[in-house]
Amino acid sequence: MSTIVEVTGLRKRFGDIVAVEDVSFTIAEGEIFGLLGPNGAGKTTTISMVSCLLSADAGTITVNGHSTGRDPIGVKRSLGVVPQEIALYPTLTAAENLAFWGRMYGLSGADLKRAVDEALELAGLADRAKERVETYSGGMKRRINIAAGVLHTPKVLLMDEPTVGIDPQSRNHILDTVKRLNASGMTVLYTSHYMEEVEYLCDRIAIMDHGKIIAEGTLNQLRDVVGGMDVVTVKVDGLADETLDAARAIGGVEQLDRTDDTLQVLTRSSGSILGVLISTLESAGAHVVSVSVQEPDLESVFLHLTGKSLRD
Amino acid sequence: MRELFTIARKDAKVILRDKAAVLVMLAMPLGLIFILGSALGGIEESDAIDAKVAIVDLDAGETGALFVEALTGSEDIGNLFRIELGDDADAVRTDVERGDLTAALIIPRDLTERIAAGEPVALEVLQDPGSRVSAGVWAGVARAAVSAASSQIVFGRVLGEAVDVPGVAPAPPGDSAVPPQGAGGYVGPTLPMLTLDIVTVEPVEATIGTRISMIAYYSAGMTGMFLLFGSMFGAFAFLKERREQTLARVLTTPVSKTAVVGGKALGVFMIGAGQFLVLLLGTTMLFRVDWGADVAATVTLGLAEVFAAAGLAMTLAAVGKSERAVGGIGPALIMFFAATGGSMIPSAMLPEWLKPLQVVSPVWWSVNGFLDVMQGATLADVIGPAAAVAGIGAVLLVFGIWRLEYR
Ligand SMILES: Nc1ncnc2c1ncn2[C@@H]1O[C@H](COP(=O)(O)OP(=O)(O)O)[C@@H](O)[C@H]1O
Ligand SMILES: [Mg+2]
């Protein structure tokens, strides 16, 4: 498979804030590539540079053979963009919004009409096409927001947190939509701070934090970063700081982090340390409320790499 | 280029669906025109025959006084006209132009002298053509009275008497058609130089072609003012689009910034052109306002101002960082333009210190242009003012585009 998006050494500052630092990745044609990171990681800034909305301080971006620096129009023609905000005209109907965005990409006449109808179908809102977008629910707006980015069937689709703040049903609809679009041949760059979405959708994933990519690979490759370790999550009451040190000293505990009354422990041998861990905590006067053990996932990868939870 | 029109059409549609915009741009001006026009003037202009006229006797000799007496001494004339005696010819001319006086007779300084020398003399009858009936009657009355008085003078000369014939009985207005030649028969072949034709009465049209009713005045004034309000809603549209991120999204599409800005300006222009059409037709049909014979002149002025509104939209969007700021700056600036431009009170009545500022007000140029066209001016007469309005618009447009922030 050939490379369709290539980003190398990307950097962007806003005053003193380094929003993106030395970011590089490539996306092969036909892939769904995930950019996973907490709020403020630099995902939107990265996407904005790819879509030529922001100019990079350093680095190069090539999309479908066009460089953002030399041929931004060529880049824009190859892209569909679904912004993080719902960027639609509230007093126009869904059909009018879609027709407008289609025309912005050069569609007209019968082609435009067909594209609008298909996009409405994709969003599952064909029956409400003539209603103003301002009357829609959050989830419906999100779906039209996506439809507006894909009706011109771009080669590469940039999606910036397209499921933020919506009900589970709309969310599932959106995730299925992304799969369908990808199956029809669209390459997708998908950002999210929800690890389940990225795990479900993406062929390859880059994890971002503080403007940098801290890990990159397929889901299995990333799991290997934590080397088959489990995550033990313990909820406790009345935990003293000294108790933490005692717990860290237990044999088999690779890493232990605390957020409020929750402990997260990375271990290769959850079966053998569980008993010791609980008795250590209890004998130090803490009260264990609940314990759970998980297979390694992107959450544990992120925890392992950064020492904090994705959703902080 | 096609995208420019797409953006313009979309913007026009968005503004049109904003109820506040429609209210401010159409309902408010029509309402104000009606209220101001009917409160201050009345829609139907009555043309009462009980009209105010003035006589200015500048004659250095005594003949003028004879004419004055001929006119003021008659009861018949007194029933028809309230006659004032003035001594400032220019002031009287202005009053007739304004319509404060229906008509006036101005007797020249050299009347006696010229008559004595046997040279032709012209008396000036000013009439406000807005009140054609009474002004026409006045001209006839004046002509008849002067004829009668003149015949006395001619007799006086023929008989070698002093020109001191008192109490000349003027002919009643109905007899105004009596030809002076009737009297000339007495002169006959003896003194052919001294026909009554030496005194002629020349009706002089006041420089204002037509008297403008209050409702017509405010139609011009309010249209001139409210055409600029499109700029505020255009600026709102831009800032809202920036805040709601649709502008950012537009900038990710393969469309040039020129098309984006041009489309935004064109959208305001389209809305303004529609607004102008509605106000023009609305005032014509609802209030029976006569905008003048040269429709092309009126339309040129209106479109020039709509262009200025498009330019102002860009400047407002660039200068006001938020919709709230534009909501404050916009109306204040438009009110200033409107006040200096004569939308509210005739610009001639403004304080002197304000007058130099009028040239920067697109409203001043366009309102005066509209009023001129109502009074008979043509496209050629108002092309200069229209160019001035368009020029102000171009400056605002260029400045706005230069300072505009897209993020
Ligand atoms: N226009 C801007 N001006 C200043 N700081 C910005 C701007 N945009 C983003 N940032 C900062 O850059 C960092 C990355 O932001 P962003 O790319 O939006 O992160 P993400 O999309 O991953 O949540 C954050 O610290 C954010 O506050
Ligand atoms: Mg973001």
PDB file of C-alpha atoms and ligand atoms in Angstrom, chain A residues 38-45 84 160-161 191, ligand 2:
ATOM      1  CA  PRO A  38      -6.004  13.704  26.233  1.00  0.00           C
ATOM      2  CA  ASN A  39      -7.362  17.227  25.874  1.00  0.00           C
ATOM      3  CA  GLY A  40      -4.620  19.680  25.010  1.00  0.00           C
ATOM      4  CA  ALA A  41      -2.333  16.987  23.565  1.00  0.00           C
ATOM      5  CA  GLY A  42      -2.090  18.818  20.241  1.00  0.00           C
ATOM      6  CA  LYS A  43      -4.441  16.747  18.076  1.00  0.00           C
ATOM      7  CA  THR A  44      -6.503  19.634  16.727  1.00  0.00           C
ATOM      8  CA  THR A  45      -3.396  21.717  16.102  1.00  0.00           C
ATOM      9  CA  GLN A  84     -14.223  19.250  16.258  1.00  0.00           C
ATOM     10  CA  ASP A 160     -11.377  15.635  14.808  1.00  0.00           C
ATOM     11  CA  GLU A 161     -13.155  14.114  17.810  1.00  0.00           C
ATOM     12  CA  THR A 191      -8.527  11.837  16.529  1.00  0.00           C
TER      13      THR A 191
HETATM   14 MG    MG C   2      -8.985  19.182  19.893  1.00  0.00          MG
END
